[in-house]
């Protein structure tokens, strides 16, 4: 099993020997280590792009609706607002670097609310609310299975809401990398293969492609911590044995008082605690990357839910 109290970390935070696409796939998507990805985020923030709220949960306090047009992405449209990388430790993981924190929020905020929000999970919001009400949409890190992103995209296509411009640009970029595909029969979006051999995919939920995005900061330590946090979500999605161990830990070793305290914490951050997998996934990511969260001196002490 996995002892969540011992500071488990992804094994690949060091420099990659290469830096090119060593997966042999994915329309030229470069393969990078987590450290290289974090360095790119810091450089972008230092140049005035990609910066934003801390991964600890403070929002951008922006909530304007995105512009709307045709629901079909233009693969020739401007897509440089997001750079796409592949994690060198797992070719199924795509790392997204947006040109700004606002661009990231506009592209992924509504999908995050659809998948995780306390009040809006499973529904399509017209826009991302500002401030604390925006909750998960306004945080500097986003993570999800590509298949779950497709559920959001397909719902948006089927309704009058449609996709916002930033969402269409993200779709266009993911299409060029074969991270998502358009099903020929239904016309709906489905998870692609990203150039990864079929043998790399498992039969369960842990086998598909996943994506993570982090809004950079000029603070290298803060950015590194945020990348590690998101990487732990990628481990959870990609390693079914690890995910089962985390679920067993939650069920067998976390008592009722601790469960209630943890879920209250997540509700303060506007996560939907009725989603048991989400509760466990956030637990392992925080426990594996935070040295101190609660109590005196903790970053989450004193009633500060940030």
Short mmCIF file of N, CA, C and O in Angstrom, two decimals, residues 38-172:
data_model
loop_
_atom_site.label_atom_id
_atom_site.label_comp_id
_atom_site.label_asym_id
_atom_site.label_seq_id
_atom_site.Cartn_x
_atom_site.Cartn_y
_atom_site.Cartn_z
N UNK A 38 8.00 23.39 -14.95
CA UNK A 38 7.95 24.44 -13.95
C UNK A 38 8.82 25.63 -14.36
O UNK A 38 8.43 26.79 -14.19
N UNK A 39 9.99 25.35 -14.91
CA UNK A 39 10.88 26.42 -15.37
C UNK A 39 10.21 27.25 -16.45
O UNK A 39 10.33 28.49 -16.48
N UNK A 40 9.50 26.59 -17.37
CA UNK A 40 8.80 27.30 -18.44
C UNK A 40 7.71 28.20 -17.87
O UNK A 40 7.50 29.32 -18.35
N UNK A 41 7.01 27.73 -16.85
CA UNK A 41 5.97 28.52 -16.21
C UNK A 41 6.55 29.76 -15.55
O UNK A 41 6.00 30.86 -15.65
N UNK A 42 7.68 29.60 -14.86
CA UNK A 42 8.32 30.72 -14.18
C UNK A 42 8.81 31.75 -15.20
O UNK A 42 8.62 32.96 -15.02
N UNK A 43 9.42 31.28 -16.28
CA UNK A 43 9.90 32.20 -17.31
C UNK A 43 8.73 32.97 -17.93
O UNK A 43 8.82 34.17 -18.17
N UNK A 44 7.63 32.27 -18.18
CA UNK A 44 6.46 32.93 -18.75
C UNK A 44 5.90 33.99 -17.82
O UNK A 44 5.54 35.09 -18.25
N UNK A 45 5.82 33.68 -16.52
CA UNK A 45 5.31 34.64 -15.55
C UNK A 45 6.25 35.83 -15.43
O UNK A 45 5.81 36.98 -15.28
N UNK A 46 7.55 35.60 -15.50
CA UNK A 46 8.52 36.68 -15.39
C UNK A 46 8.43 37.64 -16.57
O UNK A 46 8.74 38.82 -16.45
N UNK A 47 7.98 37.11 -17.72
CA UNK A 47 7.80 37.96 -18.90
C UNK A 47 6.43 38.60 -18.94
O UNK A 47 6.08 39.29 -19.89
N UNK A 48 5.63 38.35 -17.91
CA UNK A 48 4.31 38.96 -17.85
C UNK A 48 3.18 38.09 -18.32
O UNK A 48 2.05 38.54 -18.45
N UNK A 49 3.44 36.82 -18.59
CA UNK A 49 2.38 35.90 -19.03
C UNK A 49 2.38 34.66 -18.18
O UNK A 49 3.39 34.26 -17.64
N UNK A 50 1.22 34.05 -18.02
CA UNK A 50 1.11 32.79 -17.31
C UNK A 50 1.06 32.92 -15.81
O UNK A 50 0.97 31.94 -15.11
N UNK A 51 1.14 34.12 -15.28
CA UNK A 51 1.07 34.30 -13.84
C UNK A 51 -0.36 34.28 -13.37
O UNK A 51 -1.28 34.39 -14.14
N UNK A 52 -0.54 34.19 -12.06
CA UNK A 52 -1.91 34.19 -11.57
C UNK A 52 -1.98 33.81 -10.12
O UNK A 52 -1.04 33.97 -9.36
N UNK A 53 -3.13 33.30 -9.74
CA UNK A 53 -3.39 32.97 -8.35
C UNK A 53 -2.53 31.81 -7.89
O UNK A 53 -2.05 31.02 -8.68
N UNK A 54 -2.34 31.73 -6.62
CA UNK A 54 -1.60 30.61 -6.06
C UNK A 54 -2.42 29.34 -6.18
O UNK A 54 -3.63 29.34 -6.16
N UNK A 55 -1.70 28.23 -6.23
CA UNK A 55 -2.38 26.94 -6.34
C UNK A 55 -3.16 26.61 -5.08
O UNK A 55 -3.96 25.71 -5.07
N UNK A 56 -2.92 27.37 -4.01
CA UNK A 56 -3.61 27.08 -2.76
C UNK A 56 -5.07 27.46 -2.82
O UNK A 56 -5.80 27.17 -1.89
N UNK A 57 -5.51 28.13 -3.88
CA UNK A 57 -6.93 28.30 -4.03
C UNK A 57 -7.44 29.70 -4.14
O UNK A 57 -8.63 29.92 -4.18
N UNK A 58 -6.60 30.74 -4.16
CA UNK A 58 -7.10 32.09 -4.28
C UNK A 58 -7.40 32.39 -5.74
O UNK A 58 -6.58 32.21 -6.61
N UNK A 59 -8.60 32.89 -5.99
CA UNK A 59 -9.06 33.07 -7.36
C UNK A 59 -8.53 34.32 -8.02
O UNK A 59 -7.89 35.18 -7.41
N UNK A 60 -8.85 34.45 -9.32
CA UNK A 60 -8.40 35.59 -10.09
C UNK A 60 -9.36 36.76 -9.99
O UNK A 60 -9.08 37.86 -10.45
N UNK A 61 -10.54 36.54 -9.43
CA UNK A 61 -11.57 37.56 -9.29
C UNK A 61 -11.93 38.16 -10.65
O UNK A 61 -12.02 39.37 -10.81
N UNK A 62 -12.09 37.31 -11.62
CA UNK A 62 -12.55 37.72 -12.94
C UNK A 62 -13.66 36.77 -13.34
O UNK A 62 -13.56 35.59 -13.14
N UNK A 63 -14.72 37.29 -13.95
CA UNK A 63 -15.83 36.41 -14.26
C UNK A 63 -16.63 36.80 -15.48
O UNK A 63 -17.82 36.61 -15.52
N UNK A 64 -15.98 37.38 -16.49
CA UNK A 64 -16.73 37.77 -17.68
C UNK A 64 -17.04 36.54 -18.53
O UNK A 64 -16.27 35.60 -18.58
N UNK A 65 -18.16 36.55 -19.24
CA UNK A 65 -18.46 35.44 -20.14
C UNK A 65 -17.48 35.43 -21.30
O UNK A 65 -17.00 36.48 -21.73
N UNK A 66 -17.20 34.22 -21.83
CA UNK A 66 -16.36 34.14 -23.02
C UNK A 66 -17.18 34.46 -24.26
O UNK A 66 -18.40 34.38 -24.27
N UNK A 67 -16.51 34.88 -25.30
CA UNK A 67 -17.20 35.15 -26.56
C UNK A 67 -17.64 33.84 -27.18
O UNK A 67 -16.99 32.82 -27.03
N UNK A 68 -18.72 33.89 -27.92
CA UNK A 68 -19.23 32.68 -28.54
C UNK A 68 -19.27 32.83 -30.05
O UNK A 68 -19.46 33.90 -30.59
N UNK A 69 -19.15 31.74 -30.72
CA UNK A 69 -19.27 31.71 -32.18
C UNK A 69 -19.68 30.31 -32.57
O UNK A 69 -20.44 29.66 -31.87
N UNK A 70 -19.13 29.82 -33.65
CA UNK A 70 -19.40 28.44 -34.05
C UNK A 70 -18.85 27.48 -33.02
O UNK A 70 -17.80 27.71 -32.44
N UNK A 71 -19.59 26.37 -32.78
CA UNK A 71 -19.12 25.38 -31.82
C UNK A 71 -17.96 24.56 -32.36
O UNK A 71 -17.28 23.88 -31.60
N UNK A 72 -17.74 24.59 -33.67
CA UNK A 72 -16.68 23.77 -34.25
C UNK A 72 -15.35 24.51 -34.17
O UNK A 72 -15.25 25.66 -34.58
N UNK A 73 -14.32 23.87 -33.62
CA UNK A 73 -13.02 24.53 -33.50
C UNK A 73 -12.37 24.69 -34.87
O UNK A 73 -12.49 23.82 -35.74
N UNK A 74 -11.71 25.82 -35.06
CA UNK A 74 -10.95 26.07 -36.28
C UNK A 74 -9.51 25.68 -36.01
O UNK A 74 -8.80 26.37 -35.30
N UNK A 75 -9.08 24.55 -36.57
CA UNK A 75 -7.73 24.07 -36.28
C UNK A 75 -6.67 24.97 -36.87
O UNK A 75 -5.50 24.84 -36.54
N UNK A 76 -7.07 25.91 -37.72
CA UNK A 76 -6.12 26.87 -38.23
C UNK A 76 -6.15 28.17 -37.45
O UNK A 76 -5.45 29.12 -37.76
N UNK A 77 -6.99 28.23 -36.42
CA UNK A 77 -7.14 29.46 -35.64
C UNK A 77 -5.95 29.67 -34.72
O UNK A 77 -5.13 28.79 -34.51
N UNK A 78 -5.92 30.85 -34.15
CA UNK A 78 -4.83 31.20 -33.24
C UNK A 78 -4.89 30.31 -32.00
O UNK A 78 -5.87 30.33 -31.27
N UNK A 79 -3.87 29.50 -31.78
CA UNK A 79 -3.86 28.60 -30.64
C UNK A 79 -2.63 28.78 -29.78
O UNK A 79 -2.37 27.98 -28.90
N UNK A 80 -1.86 29.87 -30.02
CA UNK A 80 -0.62 30.04 -29.27
C UNK A 80 -0.86 30.48 -27.84
O UNK A 80 0.09 30.66 -27.09
N UNK A 81 -2.13 30.68 -27.46
CA UNK A 81 -2.42 31.02 -26.07
C UNK A 81 -2.17 29.84 -25.15
O UNK A 81 -2.16 29.98 -23.94
N UNK A 82 -1.96 28.64 -25.73
CA UNK A 82 -1.65 27.47 -24.93
C UNK A 82 -0.54 26.67 -25.60
O UNK A 82 -0.58 26.42 -26.81
N UNK A 83 0.46 26.31 -24.81
CA UNK A 83 1.53 25.43 -25.27
C UNK A 83 1.29 24.06 -24.67
O UNK A 83 0.88 23.94 -23.50
N UNK A 84 1.55 23.03 -25.45
CA UNK A 84 1.26 21.66 -25.03
C UNK A 84 2.56 20.88 -24.90
O UNK A 84 3.42 20.94 -25.78
N UNK A 85 2.71 20.18 -23.79
CA UNK A 85 3.87 19.33 -23.53
C UNK A 85 3.39 17.96 -23.11
O UNK A 85 2.24 17.76 -22.74
N UNK A 86 4.31 17.00 -23.15
CA UNK A 86 4.04 15.66 -22.65
C UNK A 86 4.98 15.38 -21.49
O UNK A 86 6.17 15.71 -21.55
N UNK A 87 4.46 14.81 -20.42
CA UNK A 87 5.29 14.47 -19.26
C UNK A 87 6.20 13.30 -19.64
O UNK A 87 5.72 12.25 -20.07
N UNK A 88 7.50 13.47 -19.43
CA UNK A 88 8.43 12.42 -19.87
C UNK A 88 8.32 11.15 -19.04
O UNK A 88 8.79 10.10 -19.45
N UNK A 89 7.68 11.22 -17.88
CA UNK A 89 7.50 10.03 -17.04
C UNK A 89 6.27 9.23 -17.44
O UNK A 89 6.15 8.06 -17.06
N UNK A 90 5.34 9.83 -18.19
CA UNK A 90 4.12 9.14 -18.59
C UNK A 90 3.58 9.82 -19.84
O UNK A 90 3.05 10.94 -19.76
N UNK A 91 3.70 9.17 -20.97
CA UNK A 91 3.31 9.77 -22.25
C UNK A 91 1.82 10.01 -22.35
O UNK A 91 1.36 10.72 -23.26
N UNK A 92 1.03 9.46 -21.43
CA UNK A 92 -0.42 9.69 -21.45
C UNK A 92 -0.80 11.03 -20.86
O UNK A 92 -1.96 11.44 -20.93
N UNK A 93 0.16 11.73 -20.26
CA UNK A 93 -0.11 12.99 -19.56
C UNK A 93 0.31 14.18 -20.43
O UNK A 93 1.47 14.29 -20.83
N UNK A 94 -0.64 15.06 -20.72
CA UNK A 94 -0.36 16.31 -21.41
C UNK A 94 -0.36 17.46 -20.41
O UNK A 94 -1.30 17.59 -19.61
N UNK A 95 0.67 18.29 -20.47
CA UNK A 95 0.81 19.45 -19.60
C UNK A 95 0.54 20.70 -20.41
O UNK A 95 1.14 20.91 -21.47
N UNK A 96 -0.34 21.56 -19.91
CA UNK A 96 -0.77 22.74 -20.64
C UNK A 96 -0.21 24.00 -19.98
O UNK A 96 -0.31 24.17 -18.76
N UNK A 97 0.37 24.87 -20.81
CA UNK A 97 0.89 26.15 -20.34
C UNK A 97 0.20 27.25 -21.13
O UNK A 97 0.43 27.41 -22.33
N UNK A 98 -0.68 27.98 -20.47
CA UNK A 98 -1.43 29.05 -21.12
C UNK A 98 -0.65 30.36 -21.08
O UNK A 98 0.20 30.58 -20.22
N UNK A 99 -0.98 31.25 -22.02
CA UNK A 99 -0.28 32.52 -22.12
C UNK A 99 -0.53 33.41 -20.91
O UNK A 99 0.28 34.29 -20.60
N UNK A 100 -1.63 33.20 -20.22
CA UNK A 100 -1.94 33.99 -19.03
C UNK A 100 -2.87 33.20 -18.13
O UNK A 100 -3.50 32.23 -18.56
N UNK A 101 -2.97 33.64 -16.89
CA UNK A 101 -3.89 32.99 -15.95
C UNK A 101 -5.33 33.16 -16.42
O UNK A 101 -6.15 32.24 -16.29
N UNK A 102 -5.66 34.33 -16.98
CA UNK A 102 -7.02 34.56 -17.46
C UNK A 102 -7.33 33.64 -18.64
O UNK A 102 -8.44 33.11 -18.75
N UNK A 103 -6.35 33.43 -19.52
CA UNK A 103 -6.56 32.53 -20.66
C UNK A 103 -6.81 31.11 -20.18
O UNK A 103 -7.66 30.39 -20.74
N UNK A 104 -6.10 30.69 -19.15
CA UNK A 104 -6.30 29.35 -18.59
C UNK A 104 -7.69 29.23 -18.00
O UNK A 104 -8.39 28.24 -18.22
N UNK A 105 -8.10 30.25 -17.25
CA UNK A 105 -9.42 30.22 -16.64
C UNK A 105 -10.52 30.18 -17.69
O UNK A 105 -11.50 29.43 -17.57
N UNK A 106 -10.36 30.97 -18.75
CA UNK A 106 -11.38 31.01 -19.79
C UNK A 106 -11.47 29.69 -20.55
O UNK A 106 -12.55 29.30 -21.01
N UNK A 107 -10.35 28.99 -20.70
CA UNK A 107 -10.33 27.74 -21.46
C UNK A 107 -10.78 26.54 -20.64
O UNK A 107 -11.39 25.62 -21.18
N UNK A 108 -10.49 26.54 -19.35
CA UNK A 108 -10.72 25.34 -18.53
C UNK A 108 -11.65 25.55 -17.34
O UNK A 108 -12.03 24.60 -16.67
N UNK A 109 -12.01 26.80 -17.06
CA UNK A 109 -12.80 27.09 -15.87
C UNK A 109 -14.16 26.42 -15.85
O UNK A 109 -14.57 25.81 -14.87
N UNK A 110 -14.89 26.54 -16.96
CA UNK A 110 -16.24 25.95 -16.97
C UNK A 110 -16.18 24.43 -16.91
O UNK A 110 -17.03 23.80 -16.27
N UNK A 111 -15.18 23.84 -17.56
CA UNK A 111 -15.05 22.38 -17.49
C UNK A 111 -14.75 21.94 -16.06
O UNK A 111 -15.27 20.92 -15.59
N UNK A 112 -13.91 22.69 -15.35
CA UNK A 112 -13.60 22.35 -13.96
C UNK A 112 -14.85 22.45 -13.08
O UNK A 112 -15.06 21.61 -12.20
N UNK A 113 -15.68 23.46 -13.32
CA UNK A 113 -16.92 23.57 -12.55
C UNK A 113 -17.84 22.40 -12.87
O UNK A 113 -18.49 21.85 -11.98
N UNK A 114 -17.92 22.01 -14.12
CA UNK A 114 -18.74 20.87 -14.53
C UNK A 114 -18.31 19.59 -13.83
O UNK A 114 -19.15 18.75 -13.47
N UNK A 115 -17.02 19.44 -13.57
CA UNK A 115 -16.49 18.20 -13.00
C UNK A 115 -16.37 18.23 -11.48
O UNK A 115 -16.40 17.17 -10.86
N UNK A 116 -16.23 19.42 -10.87
CA UNK A 116 -15.83 19.46 -9.46
C UNK A 116 -16.61 20.42 -8.57
O UNK A 116 -16.51 20.32 -7.35
N UNK A 117 -17.37 21.35 -9.12
CA UNK A 117 -17.92 22.44 -8.31
C UNK A 117 -18.98 21.97 -7.33
O UNK A 117 -19.79 21.09 -7.62
N UNK A 118 -18.99 22.61 -6.16
CA UNK A 118 -19.91 22.26 -5.08
C UNK A 118 -21.37 22.34 -5.52
O UNK A 118 -22.18 21.48 -5.16
N UNK A 119 -21.72 23.36 -6.29
CA UNK A 119 -23.11 23.56 -6.69
C UNK A 119 -23.38 23.20 -8.14
O UNK A 119 -24.53 22.92 -8.51
N UNK A 120 -22.34 23.22 -8.98
CA UNK A 120 -22.57 23.13 -10.43
C UNK A 120 -22.05 21.86 -11.08
O UNK A 120 -22.07 21.76 -12.31
N UNK A 121 -21.55 20.90 -10.30
CA UNK A 121 -21.03 19.68 -10.90
C UNK A 121 -22.12 19.00 -11.73
O UNK A 121 -23.25 18.82 -11.27
N UNK A 122 -21.77 18.64 -12.96
CA UNK A 122 -22.71 17.97 -13.84
C UNK A 122 -23.60 18.90 -14.63
O UNK A 122 -24.41 18.44 -15.44
N UNK A 123 -23.45 20.22 -14.42
CA UNK A 123 -24.25 21.19 -15.15
C UNK A 123 -23.33 22.15 -15.91
O UNK A 123 -22.13 22.25 -15.62
N UNK A 124 -23.90 22.86 -16.87
CA UNK A 124 -23.14 23.77 -17.71
C UNK A 124 -23.46 25.20 -17.29
O UNK A 124 -24.60 25.64 -17.42
N UNK A 125 -22.47 25.91 -16.77
CA UNK A 125 -22.69 27.30 -16.37
C UNK A 125 -22.45 28.21 -17.56
O UNK A 125 -21.65 27.91 -18.45
N UNK A 126 -23.14 29.34 -17.57
CA UNK A 126 -22.98 30.29 -18.66
C UNK A 126 -21.62 30.97 -18.62
O UNK A 126 -21.00 31.22 -19.65
N UNK A 127 -21.14 31.27 -17.42
CA UNK A 127 -19.86 31.93 -17.27
C UNK A 127 -19.27 31.54 -15.92
O UNK A 127 -19.96 31.01 -15.05
N UNK A 128 -18.00 31.83 -15.76
CA UNK A 128 -17.32 31.56 -14.50
C UNK A 128 -17.59 32.72 -13.56
O UNK A 128 -17.23 33.86 -13.87
N UNK A 129 -18.21 32.47 -12.40
CA UNK A 129 -18.46 33.56 -11.46
C UNK A 129 -17.16 34.14 -10.92
O UNK A 129 -16.12 33.48 -10.89
N UNK A 130 -17.19 35.36 -10.49
CA UNK A 130 -16.01 36.01 -9.94
C UNK A 130 -15.83 35.65 -8.47
O UNK A 130 -16.75 35.19 -7.80
N UNK A 131 -14.61 35.87 -7.98
CA UNK A 131 -14.32 35.70 -6.57
C UNK A 131 -14.49 34.28 -6.07
O UNK A 131 -14.35 33.32 -6.82
N UNK A 132 -14.84 34.16 -4.78
CA UNK A 132 -14.94 32.85 -4.15
C UNK A 132 -16.02 32.00 -4.79
O UNK A 132 -15.88 30.77 -4.85
N UNK A 133 -17.06 32.62 -5.30
CA UNK A 133 -18.14 31.86 -5.92
C UNK A 133 -17.65 31.06 -7.11
O UNK A 133 -18.19 30.00 -7.43
N UNK A 134 -16.60 31.55 -7.78
CA UNK A 134 -16.06 30.82 -8.91
C UNK A 134 -15.31 29.57 -8.51
O UNK A 134 -15.12 28.66 -9.33
N UNK A 135 -14.87 29.53 -7.26
CA UNK A 135 -14.27 28.33 -6.70
C UNK A 135 -13.24 27.67 -7.58
O UNK A 135 -12.23 28.28 -7.95
N UNK A 136 -13.48 26.40 -7.92
CA UNK A 136 -12.49 25.59 -8.61
C UNK A 136 -12.09 26.16 -9.96
O UNK A 136 -10.97 25.93 -10.44
N UNK A 137 -12.97 26.94 -10.59
CA UNK A 137 -12.65 27.50 -11.90
C UNK A 137 -11.54 28.53 -11.82
O UNK A 137 -10.80 28.74 -12.79
N UNK A 138 -11.41 29.20 -10.69
CA UNK A 138 -10.47 30.30 -10.54
C UNK A 138 -9.13 29.88 -9.95
O UNK A 138 -8.26 30.74 -9.78
N UNK A 139 -8.96 28.62 -9.63
CA UNK A 139 -7.69 28.19 -9.05
C UNK A 139 -6.62 28.07 -10.13
O UNK A 139 -6.92 27.92 -11.30
N UNK A 140 -5.38 28.12 -9.70
CA UNK A 140 -4.30 28.18 -10.68
C UNK A 140 -3.93 26.81 -11.25
O UNK A 140 -3.11 26.73 -12.16
N UNK A 141 -4.51 25.74 -10.74
CA UNK A 141 -4.25 24.41 -11.28
C UNK A 141 -5.54 23.73 -11.69
O UNK A 141 -6.56 23.83 -10.99
N UNK A 142 -5.52 23.07 -12.84
CA UNK A 142 -6.66 22.28 -13.31
C UNK A 142 -6.15 20.93 -13.76
O UNK A 142 -5.06 20.81 -14.33
N UNK A 143 -6.94 19.90 -13.50
CA UNK A 143 -6.58 18.56 -13.93
C UNK A 143 -7.84 17.77 -14.23
O UNK A 143 -8.86 17.95 -13.57
N UNK A 144 -7.76 16.90 -15.24
CA UNK A 144 -8.93 16.09 -15.57
C UNK A 144 -8.54 15.01 -16.57
O UNK A 144 -7.53 15.13 -17.27
N UNK A 145 -9.33 13.96 -16.59
CA UNK A 145 -9.22 12.97 -17.65
C UNK A 145 -9.73 13.59 -18.95
O UNK A 145 -10.70 14.35 -18.94
N UNK A 146 -9.10 13.26 -20.05
CA UNK A 146 -9.55 13.79 -21.34
C UNK A 146 -10.97 13.32 -21.62
O UNK A 146 -11.79 14.06 -22.17
N UNK A 147 -11.29 12.09 -21.23
CA UNK A 147 -12.65 11.60 -21.42
C UNK A 147 -13.68 12.43 -20.67
O UNK A 147 -14.79 12.65 -21.17
N UNK A 148 -13.32 12.92 -19.49
CA UNK A 148 -14.23 13.78 -18.73
C UNK A 148 -14.35 15.16 -19.37
O UNK A 148 -15.43 15.77 -19.37
N UNK A 149 -13.24 15.68 -19.90
CA UNK A 149 -13.31 16.94 -20.64
C UNK A 149 -14.26 16.79 -21.82
O UNK A 149 -15.06 17.69 -22.11
N UNK A 150 -14.20 15.65 -22.51
CA UNK A 150 -15.08 15.41 -23.65
C UNK A 150 -16.55 15.40 -23.22
O UNK A 150 -17.42 15.85 -23.99
N UNK A 151 -16.85 14.90 -22.05
CA UNK A 151 -18.24 14.93 -21.57
C UNK A 151 -18.74 16.37 -21.47
O UNK A 151 -19.88 16.67 -21.84
N UNK A 152 -17.89 17.26 -20.96
CA UNK A 152 -18.25 18.68 -20.89
C UNK A 152 -18.43 19.27 -22.29
O UNK A 152 -19.42 19.97 -22.56
N UNK A 153 -17.47 19.01 -23.17
CA UNK A 153 -17.52 19.57 -24.52
C UNK A 153 -18.77 19.11 -25.26
O UNK A 153 -19.43 19.91 -25.95
N UNK A 154 -19.11 17.85 -25.13
CA UNK A 154 -20.27 17.31 -25.84
C UNK A 154 -21.57 17.89 -25.30
O UNK A 154 -22.51 18.16 -26.06
N UNK A 155 -21.63 18.09 -23.97
CA UNK A 155 -22.82 18.72 -23.40
C UNK A 155 -22.97 20.14 -23.92
O UNK A 155 -24.07 20.58 -24.28
N UNK A 156 -21.86 20.86 -23.99
CA UNK A 156 -21.90 22.24 -24.49
C UNK A 156 -22.35 22.28 -25.95
O UNK A 156 -23.11 23.17 -26.36
N UNK A 157 -21.91 21.31 -26.75
CA UNK A 157 -22.31 21.26 -28.15
C UNK A 157 -23.80 20.97 -28.30
O UNK A 157 -24.44 21.46 -29.23
N UNK A 158 -24.35 20.17 -27.39
CA UNK A 158 -25.75 19.75 -27.51
C UNK A 158 -26.72 20.81 -27.01
O UNK A 158 -27.92 20.70 -27.24
N UNK A 159 -26.23 21.80 -26.30
CA UNK A 159 -27.10 22.82 -25.72
C UNK A 159 -26.93 24.14 -26.45
O UNK A 159 -26.02 24.33 -27.25
N UNK A 160 -27.77 25.09 -26.10
CA UNK A 160 -27.67 26.41 -26.70
C UNK A 160 -26.49 27.21 -26.20
O UNK A 160 -26.16 28.25 -26.77
N UNK A 161 -25.86 26.74 -25.12
CA UNK A 161 -24.74 27.49 -24.57
C UNK A 161 -23.55 27.49 -25.52
O UNK A 161 -22.90 28.50 -25.72
N UNK A 162 -23.24 26.34 -26.09
CA UNK A 162 -22.10 26.25 -26.99
C UNK A 162 -20.78 26.42 -26.26
O UNK A 162 -20.71 26.53 -25.03
N UNK A 163 -19.69 26.41 -27.04
CA UNK A 163 -18.35 26.59 -26.49
C UNK A 163 -17.92 28.04 -26.60
O UNK A 163 -18.26 28.73 -27.57
N UNK A 164 -17.17 28.50 -25.62
CA UNK A 164 -16.58 29.83 -25.68
C UNK A 164 -15.33 29.79 -26.56
O UNK A 164 -14.76 28.73 -26.83
N UNK A 165 -14.90 30.95 -27.01
CA UNK A 165 -13.75 31.03 -27.91
C UNK A 165 -12.52 30.34 -27.34
O UNK A 165 -11.83 29.59 -28.04
N UNK A 166 -12.22 30.59 -26.07
CA UNK A 166 -11.03 30.00 -25.47
C UNK A 166 -11.14 28.49 -25.41
O UNK A 166 -10.14 27.77 -25.58
N UNK A 167 -12.34 27.98 -25.19
CA UNK A 167 -12.56 26.53 -25.16
C UNK A 167 -12.37 25.93 -26.55
O UNK A 167 -11.80 24.85 -26.69
N UNK A 168 -12.84 26.64 -27.58
CA UNK A 168 -12.65 26.14 -28.94
C UNK A 168 -11.18 26.12 -29.32
O UNK A 168 -10.72 25.20 -30.02
N UNK A 169 -10.41 27.12 -28.87
CA UNK A 169 -8.98 27.11 -29.17
C UNK A 169 -8.28 25.95 -28.48
O UNK A 169 -7.37 25.33 -29.05
N UNK A 170 -8.69 25.65 -27.25
CA UNK A 170 -8.12 24.50 -26.55
C UNK A 170 -8.46 23.21 -27.30
O UNK A 170 -7.60 22.34 -27.49
N UNK A 171 -9.70 23.07 -27.73
CA UNK A 171 -10.11 21.88 -28.48
C UNK A 171 -9.28 21.74 -29.74
O UNK A 171 -8.80 20.64 -30.07
N UNK A 172 -9.07 22.85 -30.45
CA UNK A 172 -8.29 22.80 -31.68
C UNK A 172 -6.88 22.30 -31.41
O UNK A 172 -6.33 21.50 -32.18
#
